[in-house]
PDB file of C-alpha atoms and ligand atoms in Angstrom:
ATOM      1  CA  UNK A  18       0.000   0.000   0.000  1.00  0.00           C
ATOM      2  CA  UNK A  19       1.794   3.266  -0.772  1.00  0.00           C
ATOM      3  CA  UNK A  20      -1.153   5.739  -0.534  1.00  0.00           C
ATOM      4  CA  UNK A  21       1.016   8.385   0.913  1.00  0.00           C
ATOM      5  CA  UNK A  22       1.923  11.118  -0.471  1.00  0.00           C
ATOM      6  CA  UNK A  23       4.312  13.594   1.735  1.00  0.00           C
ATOM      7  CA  UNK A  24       2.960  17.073  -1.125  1.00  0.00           C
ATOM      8  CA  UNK A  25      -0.260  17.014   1.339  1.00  0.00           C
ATOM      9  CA  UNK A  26       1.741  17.824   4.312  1.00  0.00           C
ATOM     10  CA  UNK A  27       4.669  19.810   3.082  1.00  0.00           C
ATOM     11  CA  UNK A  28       5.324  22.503   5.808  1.00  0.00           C
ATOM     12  CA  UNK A  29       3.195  21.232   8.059  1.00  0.00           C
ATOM     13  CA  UNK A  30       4.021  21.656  11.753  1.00  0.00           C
ATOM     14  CA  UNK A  31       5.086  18.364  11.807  1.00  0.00           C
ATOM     15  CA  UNK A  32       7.667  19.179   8.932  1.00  0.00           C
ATOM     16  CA  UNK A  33       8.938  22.259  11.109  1.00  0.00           C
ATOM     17  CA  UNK A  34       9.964  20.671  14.074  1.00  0.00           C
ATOM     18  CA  UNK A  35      11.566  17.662  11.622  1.00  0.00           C
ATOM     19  CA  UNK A  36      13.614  19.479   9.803  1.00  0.00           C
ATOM     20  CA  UNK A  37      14.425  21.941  12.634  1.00  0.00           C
ATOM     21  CA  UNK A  38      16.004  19.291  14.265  1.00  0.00           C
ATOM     22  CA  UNK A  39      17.216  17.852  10.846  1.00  0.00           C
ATOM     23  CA  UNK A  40      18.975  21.193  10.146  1.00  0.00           C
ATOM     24  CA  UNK A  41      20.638  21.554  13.234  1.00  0.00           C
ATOM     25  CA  UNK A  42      21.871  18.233  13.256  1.00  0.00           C
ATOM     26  CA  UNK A  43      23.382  18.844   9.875  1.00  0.00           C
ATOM     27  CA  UNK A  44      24.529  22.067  10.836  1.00  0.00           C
ATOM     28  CA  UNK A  45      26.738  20.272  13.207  1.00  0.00           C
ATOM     29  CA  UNK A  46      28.349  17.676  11.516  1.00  0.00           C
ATOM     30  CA  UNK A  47      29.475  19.975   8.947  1.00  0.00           C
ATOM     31  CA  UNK A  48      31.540  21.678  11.560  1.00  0.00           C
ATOM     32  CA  UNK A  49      34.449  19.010  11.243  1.00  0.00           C
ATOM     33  CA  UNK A  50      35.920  18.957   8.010  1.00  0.00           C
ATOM     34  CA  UNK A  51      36.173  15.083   7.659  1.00  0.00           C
ATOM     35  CA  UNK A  52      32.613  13.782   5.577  1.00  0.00           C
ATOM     36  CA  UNK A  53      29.666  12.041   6.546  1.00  0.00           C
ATOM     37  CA  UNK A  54      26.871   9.596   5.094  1.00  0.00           C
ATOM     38  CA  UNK A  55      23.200  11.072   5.238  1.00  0.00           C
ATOM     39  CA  UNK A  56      20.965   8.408   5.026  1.00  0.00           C
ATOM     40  CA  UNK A  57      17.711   9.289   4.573  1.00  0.00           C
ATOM     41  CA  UNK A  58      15.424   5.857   4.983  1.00  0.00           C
ATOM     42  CA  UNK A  59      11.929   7.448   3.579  1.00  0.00           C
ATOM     43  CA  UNK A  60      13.124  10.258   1.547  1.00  0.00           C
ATOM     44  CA  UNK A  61       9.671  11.792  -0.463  1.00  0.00           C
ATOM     45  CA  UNK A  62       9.874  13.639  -3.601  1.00  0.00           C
ATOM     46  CA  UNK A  63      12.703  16.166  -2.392  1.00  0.00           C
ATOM     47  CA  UNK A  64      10.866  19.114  -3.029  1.00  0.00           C
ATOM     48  CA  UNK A  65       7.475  20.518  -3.236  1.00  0.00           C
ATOM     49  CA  UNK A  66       5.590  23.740  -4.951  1.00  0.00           C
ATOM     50  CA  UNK A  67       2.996  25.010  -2.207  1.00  0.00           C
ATOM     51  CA  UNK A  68       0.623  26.223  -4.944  1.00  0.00           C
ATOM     52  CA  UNK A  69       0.277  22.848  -6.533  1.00  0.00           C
ATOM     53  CA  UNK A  70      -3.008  20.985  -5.825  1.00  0.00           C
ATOM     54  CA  UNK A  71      -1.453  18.661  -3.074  1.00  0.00           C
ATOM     55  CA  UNK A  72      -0.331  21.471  -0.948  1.00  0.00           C
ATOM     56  CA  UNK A  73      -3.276  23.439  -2.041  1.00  0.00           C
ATOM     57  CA  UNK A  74      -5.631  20.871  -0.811  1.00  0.00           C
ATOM     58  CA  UNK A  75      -5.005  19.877   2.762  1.00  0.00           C
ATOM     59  CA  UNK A  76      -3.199  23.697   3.063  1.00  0.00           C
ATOM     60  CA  UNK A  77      -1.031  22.215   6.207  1.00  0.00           C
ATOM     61  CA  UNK A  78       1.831  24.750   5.548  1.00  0.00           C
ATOM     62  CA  UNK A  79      -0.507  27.485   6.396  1.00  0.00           C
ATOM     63  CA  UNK A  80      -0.281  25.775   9.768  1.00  0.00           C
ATOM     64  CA  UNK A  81       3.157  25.558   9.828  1.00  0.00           C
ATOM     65  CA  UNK A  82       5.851  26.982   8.479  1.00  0.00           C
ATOM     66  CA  UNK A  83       3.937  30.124   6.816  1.00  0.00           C
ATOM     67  CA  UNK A  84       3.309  30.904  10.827  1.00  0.00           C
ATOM     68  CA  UNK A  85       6.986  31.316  11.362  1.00  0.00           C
ATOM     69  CA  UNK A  86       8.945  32.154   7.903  1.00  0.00           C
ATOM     70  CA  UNK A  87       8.608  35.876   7.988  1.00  0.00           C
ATOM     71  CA  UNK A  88       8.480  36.304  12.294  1.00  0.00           C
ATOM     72  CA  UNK A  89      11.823  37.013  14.706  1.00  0.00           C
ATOM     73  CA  UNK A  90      12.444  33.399  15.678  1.00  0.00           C
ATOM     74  CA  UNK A  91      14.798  32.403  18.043  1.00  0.00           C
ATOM     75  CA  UNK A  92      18.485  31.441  17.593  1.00  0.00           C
ATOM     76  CA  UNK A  93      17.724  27.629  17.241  1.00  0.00           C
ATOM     77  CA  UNK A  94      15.316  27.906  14.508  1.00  0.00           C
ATOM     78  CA  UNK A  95      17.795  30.400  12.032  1.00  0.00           C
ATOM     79  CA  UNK A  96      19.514  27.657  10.304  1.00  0.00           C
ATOM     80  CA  UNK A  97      16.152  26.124   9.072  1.00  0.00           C
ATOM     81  CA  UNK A  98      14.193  29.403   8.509  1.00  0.00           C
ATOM     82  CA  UNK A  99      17.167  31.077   6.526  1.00  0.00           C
ATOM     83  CA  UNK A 100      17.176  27.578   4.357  1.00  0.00           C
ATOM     84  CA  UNK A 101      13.585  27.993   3.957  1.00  0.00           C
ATOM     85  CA  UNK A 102      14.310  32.017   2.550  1.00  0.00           C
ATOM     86  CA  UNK A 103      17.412  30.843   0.802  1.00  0.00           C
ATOM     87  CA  UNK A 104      15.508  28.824  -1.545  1.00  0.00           C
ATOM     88  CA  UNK A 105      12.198  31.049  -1.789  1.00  0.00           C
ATOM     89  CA  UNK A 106      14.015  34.668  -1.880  1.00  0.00           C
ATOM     90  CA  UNK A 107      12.970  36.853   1.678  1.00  0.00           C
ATOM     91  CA  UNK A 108       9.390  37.204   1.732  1.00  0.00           C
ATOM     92  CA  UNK A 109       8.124  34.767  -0.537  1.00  0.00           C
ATOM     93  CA  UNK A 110       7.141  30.936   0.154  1.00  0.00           C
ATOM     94  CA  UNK A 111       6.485  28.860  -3.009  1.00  0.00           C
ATOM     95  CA  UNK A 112       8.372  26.144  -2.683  1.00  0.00           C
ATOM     96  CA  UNK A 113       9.472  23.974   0.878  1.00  0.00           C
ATOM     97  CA  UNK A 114      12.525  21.839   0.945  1.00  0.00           C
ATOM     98  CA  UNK A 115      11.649  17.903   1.672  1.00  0.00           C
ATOM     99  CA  UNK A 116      14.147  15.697   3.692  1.00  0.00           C
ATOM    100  CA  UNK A 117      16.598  15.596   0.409  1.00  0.00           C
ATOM    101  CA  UNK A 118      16.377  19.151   0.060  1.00  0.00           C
ATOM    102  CA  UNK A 119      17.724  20.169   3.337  1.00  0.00           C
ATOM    103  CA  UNK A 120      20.631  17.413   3.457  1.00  0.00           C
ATOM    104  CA  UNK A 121      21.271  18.693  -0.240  1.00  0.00           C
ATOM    105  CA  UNK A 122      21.872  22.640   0.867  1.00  0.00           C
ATOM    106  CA  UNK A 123      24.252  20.854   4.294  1.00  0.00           C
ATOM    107  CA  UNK A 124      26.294  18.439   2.800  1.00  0.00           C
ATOM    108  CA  UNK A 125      29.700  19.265   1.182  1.00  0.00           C
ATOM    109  CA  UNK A 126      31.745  17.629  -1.500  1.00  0.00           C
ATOM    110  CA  UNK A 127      33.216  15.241   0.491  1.00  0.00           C
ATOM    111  CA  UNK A 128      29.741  14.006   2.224  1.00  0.00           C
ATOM    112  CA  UNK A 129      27.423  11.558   0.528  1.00  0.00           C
ATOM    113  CA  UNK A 130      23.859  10.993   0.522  1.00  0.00           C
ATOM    114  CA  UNK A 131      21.869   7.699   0.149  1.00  0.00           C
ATOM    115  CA  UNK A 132      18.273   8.391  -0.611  1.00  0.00           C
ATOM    116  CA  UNK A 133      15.416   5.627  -0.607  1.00  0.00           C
ATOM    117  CA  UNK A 134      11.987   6.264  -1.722  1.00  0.00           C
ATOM    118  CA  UNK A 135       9.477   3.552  -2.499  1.00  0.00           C
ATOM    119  CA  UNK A 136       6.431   5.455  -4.358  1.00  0.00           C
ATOM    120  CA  UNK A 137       7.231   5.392  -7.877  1.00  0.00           C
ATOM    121  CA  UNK A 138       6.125   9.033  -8.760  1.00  0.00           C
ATOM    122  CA  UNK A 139       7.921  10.080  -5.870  1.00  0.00           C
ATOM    123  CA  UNK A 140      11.076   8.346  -6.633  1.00  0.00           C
ATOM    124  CA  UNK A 141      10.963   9.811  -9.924  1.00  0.00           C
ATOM    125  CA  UNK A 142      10.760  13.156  -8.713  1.00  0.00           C
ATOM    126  CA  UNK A 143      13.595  12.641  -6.360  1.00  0.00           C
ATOM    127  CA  UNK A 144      15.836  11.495  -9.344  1.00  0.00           C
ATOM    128  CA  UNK A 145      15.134  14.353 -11.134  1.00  0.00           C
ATOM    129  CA  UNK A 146      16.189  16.762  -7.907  1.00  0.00           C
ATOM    130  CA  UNK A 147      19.053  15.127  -7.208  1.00  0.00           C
ATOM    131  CA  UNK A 148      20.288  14.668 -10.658  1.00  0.00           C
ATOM    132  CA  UNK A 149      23.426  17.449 -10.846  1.00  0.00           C
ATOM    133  CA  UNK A 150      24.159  16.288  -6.639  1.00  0.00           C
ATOM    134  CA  UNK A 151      27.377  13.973  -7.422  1.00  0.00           C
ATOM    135  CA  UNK A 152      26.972  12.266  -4.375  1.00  0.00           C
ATOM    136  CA  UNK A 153      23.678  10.962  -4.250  1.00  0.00           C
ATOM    137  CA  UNK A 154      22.800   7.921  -4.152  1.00  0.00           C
ATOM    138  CA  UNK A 155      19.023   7.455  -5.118  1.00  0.00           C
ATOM    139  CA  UNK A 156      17.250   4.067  -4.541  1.00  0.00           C
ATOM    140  CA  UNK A 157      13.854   3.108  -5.538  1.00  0.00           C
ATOM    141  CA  UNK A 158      13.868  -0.057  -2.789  1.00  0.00           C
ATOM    142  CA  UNK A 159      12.824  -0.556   1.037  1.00  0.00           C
ATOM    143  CA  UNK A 160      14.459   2.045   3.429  1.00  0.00           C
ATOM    144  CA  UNK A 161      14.206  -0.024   6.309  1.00  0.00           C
ATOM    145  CA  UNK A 162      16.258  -2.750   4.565  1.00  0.00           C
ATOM    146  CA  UNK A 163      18.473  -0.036   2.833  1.00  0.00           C
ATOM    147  CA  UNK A 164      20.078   1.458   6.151  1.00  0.00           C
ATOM    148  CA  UNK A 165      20.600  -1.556   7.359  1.00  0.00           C
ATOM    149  CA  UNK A 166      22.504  -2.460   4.454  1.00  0.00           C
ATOM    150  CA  UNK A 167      24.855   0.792   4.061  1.00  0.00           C
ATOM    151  CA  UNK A 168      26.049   0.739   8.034  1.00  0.00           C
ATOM    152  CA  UNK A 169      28.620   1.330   9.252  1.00  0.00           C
ATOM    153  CA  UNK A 170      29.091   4.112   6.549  1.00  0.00           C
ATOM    154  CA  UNK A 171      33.000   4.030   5.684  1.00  0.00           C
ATOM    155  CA  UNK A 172      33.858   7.248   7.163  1.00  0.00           C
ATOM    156  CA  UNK A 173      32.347   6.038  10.173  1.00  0.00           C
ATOM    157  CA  UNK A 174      30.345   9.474  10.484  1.00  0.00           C
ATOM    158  CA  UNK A 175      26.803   9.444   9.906  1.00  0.00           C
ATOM    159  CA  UNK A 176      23.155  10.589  10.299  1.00  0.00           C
ATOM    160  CA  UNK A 177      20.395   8.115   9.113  1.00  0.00           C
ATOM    161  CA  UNK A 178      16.682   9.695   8.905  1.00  0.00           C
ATOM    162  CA  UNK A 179      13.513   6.982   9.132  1.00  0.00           C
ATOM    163  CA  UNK A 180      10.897   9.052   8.428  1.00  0.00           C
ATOM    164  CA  UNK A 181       8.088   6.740   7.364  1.00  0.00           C
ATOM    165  CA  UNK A 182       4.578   7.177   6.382  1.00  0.00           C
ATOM    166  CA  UNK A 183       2.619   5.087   9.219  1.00  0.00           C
ATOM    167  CA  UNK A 184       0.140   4.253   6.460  1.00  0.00           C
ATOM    168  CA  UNK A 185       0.894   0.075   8.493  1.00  0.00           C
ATOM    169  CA  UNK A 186       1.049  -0.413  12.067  1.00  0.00           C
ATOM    170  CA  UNK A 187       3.784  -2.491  11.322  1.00  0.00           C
ATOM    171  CA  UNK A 188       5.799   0.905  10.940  1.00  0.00           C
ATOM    172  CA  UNK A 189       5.862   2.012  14.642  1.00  0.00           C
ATOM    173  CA  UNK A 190       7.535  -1.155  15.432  1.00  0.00           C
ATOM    174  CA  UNK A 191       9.772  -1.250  11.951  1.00  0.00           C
ATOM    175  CA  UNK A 192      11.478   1.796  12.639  1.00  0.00           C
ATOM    176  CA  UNK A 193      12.429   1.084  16.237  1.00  0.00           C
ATOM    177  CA  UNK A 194      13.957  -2.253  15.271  1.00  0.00           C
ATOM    178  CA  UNK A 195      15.714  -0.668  12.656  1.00  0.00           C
ATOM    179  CA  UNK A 196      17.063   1.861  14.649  1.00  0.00           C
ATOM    180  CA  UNK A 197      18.444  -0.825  17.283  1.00  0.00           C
ATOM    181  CA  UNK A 198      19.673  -3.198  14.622  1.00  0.00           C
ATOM    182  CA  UNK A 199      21.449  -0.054  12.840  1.00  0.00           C
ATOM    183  CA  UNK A 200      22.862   1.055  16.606  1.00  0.00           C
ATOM    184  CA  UNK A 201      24.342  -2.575  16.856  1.00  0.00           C
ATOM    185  CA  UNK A 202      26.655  -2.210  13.663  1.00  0.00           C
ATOM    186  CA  UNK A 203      27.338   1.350  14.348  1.00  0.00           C
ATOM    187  CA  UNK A 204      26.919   2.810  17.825  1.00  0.00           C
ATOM    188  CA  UNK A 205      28.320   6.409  16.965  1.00  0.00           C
ATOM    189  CA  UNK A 206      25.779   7.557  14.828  1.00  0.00           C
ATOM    190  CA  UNK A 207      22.796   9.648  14.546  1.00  0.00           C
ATOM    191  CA  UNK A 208      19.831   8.591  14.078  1.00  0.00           C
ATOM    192  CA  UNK A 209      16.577  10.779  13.704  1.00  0.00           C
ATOM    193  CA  UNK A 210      13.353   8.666  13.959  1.00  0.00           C
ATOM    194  CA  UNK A 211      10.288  10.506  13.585  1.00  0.00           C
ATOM    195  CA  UNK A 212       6.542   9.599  14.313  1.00  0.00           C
ATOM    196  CA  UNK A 213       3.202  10.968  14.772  1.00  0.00           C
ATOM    197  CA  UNK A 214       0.941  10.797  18.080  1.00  0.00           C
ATOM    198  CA  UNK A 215      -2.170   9.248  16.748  1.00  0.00           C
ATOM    199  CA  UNK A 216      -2.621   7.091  19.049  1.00  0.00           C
ATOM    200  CA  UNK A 217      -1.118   7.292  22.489  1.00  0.00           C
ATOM    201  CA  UNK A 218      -0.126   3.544  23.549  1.00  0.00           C
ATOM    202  CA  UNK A 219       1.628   3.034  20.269  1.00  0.00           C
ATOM    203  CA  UNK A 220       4.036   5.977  21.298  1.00  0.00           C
ATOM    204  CA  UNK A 221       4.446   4.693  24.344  1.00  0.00           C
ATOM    205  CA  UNK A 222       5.181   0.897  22.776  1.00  0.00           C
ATOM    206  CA  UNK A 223       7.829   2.716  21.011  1.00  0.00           C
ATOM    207  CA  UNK A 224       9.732   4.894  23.711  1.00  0.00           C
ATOM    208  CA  UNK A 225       9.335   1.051  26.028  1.00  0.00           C
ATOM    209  CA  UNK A 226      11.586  -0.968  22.943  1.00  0.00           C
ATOM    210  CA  UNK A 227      14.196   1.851  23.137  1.00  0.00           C
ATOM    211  CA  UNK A 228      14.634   1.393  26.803  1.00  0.00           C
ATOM    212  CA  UNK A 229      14.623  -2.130  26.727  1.00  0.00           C
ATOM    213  CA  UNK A 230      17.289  -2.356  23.822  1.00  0.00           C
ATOM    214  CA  UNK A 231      20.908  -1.912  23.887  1.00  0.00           C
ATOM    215  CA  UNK A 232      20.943   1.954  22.902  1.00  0.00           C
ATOM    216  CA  UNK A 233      22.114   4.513  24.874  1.00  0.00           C
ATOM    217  CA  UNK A 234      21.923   8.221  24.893  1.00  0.00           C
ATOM    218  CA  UNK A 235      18.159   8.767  23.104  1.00  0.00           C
ATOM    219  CA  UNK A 236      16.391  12.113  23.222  1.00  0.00           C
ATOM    220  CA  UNK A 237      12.696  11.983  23.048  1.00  0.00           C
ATOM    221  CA  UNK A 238      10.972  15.537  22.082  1.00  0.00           C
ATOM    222  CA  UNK A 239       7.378  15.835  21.393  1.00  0.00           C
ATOM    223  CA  UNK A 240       4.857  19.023  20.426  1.00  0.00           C
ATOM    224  CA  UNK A 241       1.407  18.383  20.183  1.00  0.00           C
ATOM    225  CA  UNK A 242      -1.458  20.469  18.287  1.00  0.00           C
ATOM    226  CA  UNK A 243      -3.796  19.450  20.764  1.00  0.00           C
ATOM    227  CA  UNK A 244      -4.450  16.766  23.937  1.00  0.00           C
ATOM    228  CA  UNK A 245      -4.506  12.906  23.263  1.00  0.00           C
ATOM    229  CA  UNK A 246      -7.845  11.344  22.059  1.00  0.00           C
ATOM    230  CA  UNK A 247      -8.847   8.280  20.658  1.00  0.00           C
ATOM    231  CA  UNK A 248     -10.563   9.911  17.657  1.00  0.00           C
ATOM    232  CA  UNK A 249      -8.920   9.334  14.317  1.00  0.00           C
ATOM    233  CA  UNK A 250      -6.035  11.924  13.321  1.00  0.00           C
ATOM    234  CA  UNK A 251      -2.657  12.978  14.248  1.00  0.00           C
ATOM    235  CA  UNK A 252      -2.518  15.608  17.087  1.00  0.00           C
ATOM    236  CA  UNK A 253       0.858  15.852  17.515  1.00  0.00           C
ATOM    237  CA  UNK A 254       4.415  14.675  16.322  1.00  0.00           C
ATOM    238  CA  UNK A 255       7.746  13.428  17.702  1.00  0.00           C
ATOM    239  CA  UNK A 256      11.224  12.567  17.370  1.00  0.00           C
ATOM    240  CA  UNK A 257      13.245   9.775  18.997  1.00  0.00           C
ATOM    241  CA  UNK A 258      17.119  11.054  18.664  1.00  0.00           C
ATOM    242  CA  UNK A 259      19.874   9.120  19.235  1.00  0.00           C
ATOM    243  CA  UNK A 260      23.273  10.536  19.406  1.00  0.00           C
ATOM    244  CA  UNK A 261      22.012  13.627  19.404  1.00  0.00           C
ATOM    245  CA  UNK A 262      24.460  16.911  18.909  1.00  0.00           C
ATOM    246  CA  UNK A 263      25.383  18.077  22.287  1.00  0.00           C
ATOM    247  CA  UNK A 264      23.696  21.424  22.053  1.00  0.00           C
ATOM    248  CA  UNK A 265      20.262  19.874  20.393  1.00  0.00           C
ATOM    249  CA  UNK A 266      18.250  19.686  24.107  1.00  0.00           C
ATOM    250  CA  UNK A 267      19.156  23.492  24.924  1.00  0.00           C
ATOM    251  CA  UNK A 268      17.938  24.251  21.180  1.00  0.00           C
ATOM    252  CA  UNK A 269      14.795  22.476  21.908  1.00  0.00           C
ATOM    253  CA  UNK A 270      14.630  24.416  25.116  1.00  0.00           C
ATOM    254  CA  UNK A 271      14.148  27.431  23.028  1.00  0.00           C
ATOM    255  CA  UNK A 272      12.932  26.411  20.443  1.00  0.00           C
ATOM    256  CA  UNK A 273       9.390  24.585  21.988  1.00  0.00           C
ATOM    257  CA  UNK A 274       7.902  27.247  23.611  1.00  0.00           C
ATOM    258  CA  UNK A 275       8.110  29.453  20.887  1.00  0.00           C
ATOM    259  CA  UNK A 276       6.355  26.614  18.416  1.00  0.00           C
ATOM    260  CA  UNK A 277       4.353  26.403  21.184  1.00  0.00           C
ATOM    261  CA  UNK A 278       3.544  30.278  20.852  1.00  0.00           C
ATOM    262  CA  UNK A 279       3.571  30.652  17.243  1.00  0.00           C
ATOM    263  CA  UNK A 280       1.526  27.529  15.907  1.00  0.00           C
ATOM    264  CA  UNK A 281      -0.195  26.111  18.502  1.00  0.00           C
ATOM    265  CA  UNK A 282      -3.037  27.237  20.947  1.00  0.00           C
ATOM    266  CA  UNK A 283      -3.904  26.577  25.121  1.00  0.00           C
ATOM    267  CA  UNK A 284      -4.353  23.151  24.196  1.00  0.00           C
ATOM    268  CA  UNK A 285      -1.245  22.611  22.789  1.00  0.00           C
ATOM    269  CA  UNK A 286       2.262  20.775  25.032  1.00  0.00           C
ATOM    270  CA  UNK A 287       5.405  20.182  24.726  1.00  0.00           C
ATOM    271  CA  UNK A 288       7.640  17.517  26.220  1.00  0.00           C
ATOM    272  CA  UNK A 289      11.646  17.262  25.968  1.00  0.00           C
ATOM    273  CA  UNK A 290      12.982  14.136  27.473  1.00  0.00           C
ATOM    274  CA  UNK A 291      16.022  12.275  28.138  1.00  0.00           C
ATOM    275  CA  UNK A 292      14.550   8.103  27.544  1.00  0.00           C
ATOM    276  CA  UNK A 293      18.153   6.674  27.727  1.00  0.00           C
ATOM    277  CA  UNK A 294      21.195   8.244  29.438  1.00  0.00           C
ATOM    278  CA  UNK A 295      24.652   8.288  27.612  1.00  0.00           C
TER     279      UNK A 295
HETATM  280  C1  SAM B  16       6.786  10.938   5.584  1.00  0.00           C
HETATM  281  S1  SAM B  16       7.229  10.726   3.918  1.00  0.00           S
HETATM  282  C2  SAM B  16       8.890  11.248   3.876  1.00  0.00           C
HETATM  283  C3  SAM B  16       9.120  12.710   4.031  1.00  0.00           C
HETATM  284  C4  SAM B  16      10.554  13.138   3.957  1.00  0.00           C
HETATM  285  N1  SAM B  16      11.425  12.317   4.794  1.00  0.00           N
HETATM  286  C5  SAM B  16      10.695  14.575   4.365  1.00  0.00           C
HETATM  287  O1  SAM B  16      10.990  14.870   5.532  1.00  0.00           O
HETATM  288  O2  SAM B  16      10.532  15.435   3.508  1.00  0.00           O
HETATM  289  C6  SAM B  16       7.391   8.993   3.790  1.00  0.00           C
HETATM  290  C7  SAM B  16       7.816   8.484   2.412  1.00  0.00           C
HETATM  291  O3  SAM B  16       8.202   7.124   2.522  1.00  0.00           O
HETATM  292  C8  SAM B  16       7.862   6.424   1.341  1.00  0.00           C
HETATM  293  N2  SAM B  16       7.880   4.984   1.701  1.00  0.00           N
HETATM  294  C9  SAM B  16       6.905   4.238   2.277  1.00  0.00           C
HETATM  295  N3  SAM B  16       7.380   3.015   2.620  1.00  0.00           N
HETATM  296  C10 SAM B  16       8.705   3.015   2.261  1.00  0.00           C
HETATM  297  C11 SAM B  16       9.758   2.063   2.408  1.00  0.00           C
HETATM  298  N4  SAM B  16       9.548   0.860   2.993  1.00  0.00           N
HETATM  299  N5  SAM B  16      10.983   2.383   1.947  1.00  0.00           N
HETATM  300  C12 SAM B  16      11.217   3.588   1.350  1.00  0.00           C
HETATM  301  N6  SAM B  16      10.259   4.527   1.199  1.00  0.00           N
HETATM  302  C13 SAM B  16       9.027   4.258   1.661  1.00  0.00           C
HETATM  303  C14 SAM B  16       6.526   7.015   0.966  1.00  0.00           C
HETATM  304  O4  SAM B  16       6.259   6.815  -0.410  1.00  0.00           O
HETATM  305  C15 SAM B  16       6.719   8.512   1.349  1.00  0.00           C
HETATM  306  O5  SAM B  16       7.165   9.248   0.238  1.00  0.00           O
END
């Protein structure tokens, strides 16, 4: 079943506090000169045009990023929002960067990039974006197999993304296994695992297999839209991150409550938590 498509939800506040994280990470590996491997397990289409029908349709970036792009954000959120007016020219906001996109305008000639995408249409347009990037890899085959596959990267410096669509139950407990599998061949990495809170226990299932496997040092940040119900929907979104940069919690520290402020209303929380200690 590939049903998904991520052009409904480009932007979306989900997206922002993604590739927030996703920049700052980036932002930090590039500050030693020796490369890295991005992996990005579920990569999407790369790029997306908010005035297309997709984006058009659900109009989730209105919720999102078009709240922040043009406001006086704090320090933690500049590398993302100066990405986001980098490629859109101040003041405007036609296009949003996709996973790909952001590790594309980060990594350096001697980093590489290995890209999966499953959805045919999606894979296609991720071809064509990466097409003048040198070192990108591009692979139209299972992400969850792919990482596996590609670690430990040979300069033994990496970030791996699983970012999937949660279209299968089977997902929430996918990723984690990945994640723990990928830890056991290489321990030193980050890894960025993102989910949404649709339903509360299966969050919970998730954050339990991390503390009962074998990896250490996991970050666990959450911002939801609204409180917890059992009604169909996503009301909020998450990140597991292990390895994380050693500044990322104080970012999040700053960066929360203003998300908080900016896109959410009295209903809306925030949590920041250390699952598993160094
Ligand atoms: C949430 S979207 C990715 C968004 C992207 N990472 C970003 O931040 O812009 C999930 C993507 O995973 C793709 N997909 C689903 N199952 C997959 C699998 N097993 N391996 C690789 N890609 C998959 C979907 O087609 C969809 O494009």
């Amino acid at each position: 079943m590939l049903s998904y498509r991520h052009a409904f939800h480009a932007g979306n506040f989900a997206d922002v506090l993604k590739h927030a994280v996703l920049t700052l990470t980036l932002e930090y590996l590039t500050r030693k000169e020796k490369g890295f491997t991005y992996i990005d397990s579920h990569s999407g289409a790369g790029m997306y045009q908010l005035a297309d029908a997709y984006a058009q349709k659900t109009g989730e970036f209105k919720d999102g990023i078009a709240k922040i792009i043009n406001e006086q954000a704090p320090e933690a959120l500049a590398p993302y929002i100066e990405l986001i007016n980098q490629l859109n020219g101040h003041g405007e906001l036609d296009i949003y960067p996709g996973s790909p996109g952001i590790a594309k305008a980060f990594l350096r000639r001697q980093d590489s990039a290995n890209l999966f995408e499953l959805h045919p249409s999606d894979h296609e347009f991720l071809a064509e974006f990466c097409q003048r990037w040198k070192k990108s890899h591009i692979h139209n085959s299972d992400g969850y197999k792919g990482v596996l596959g590609l670690l430990p990267p040979p300069s033994r410096r990496g970030l791996v993304l699983i970012d999937p669509p949660y279209e299968i139950k089977d997902d929430y407990q996918k990723a984690v296994k990945t994640i723990v599998k990928g830890y056991s061949k290489f321990a030193t990495g980050t890894y960025i695992l993102w989910y949404p809170v649709v339903k509360r226990e299966l969050v919970e299932k998730m954050t339990n297999d991390f503390i009962k496997s074998s990896v250490k040092n996991v970050l666990q940040v959450e911002f939801c839209m609204s409180e917890d119900t059992d009604e169909y929907g996503m009301t909020g979104t998450g990140l597991f991150i292990v390895n994380p940069p050693w500044q990322l919690k104080t970012q999040l520290q700053e960066m929360l409550p203003y998300l908080k402020d900016k896109l959410g209303t009295s209903d809306s929380s925030f949590s920041l938590t250390q699952i598993i200690e160094e």
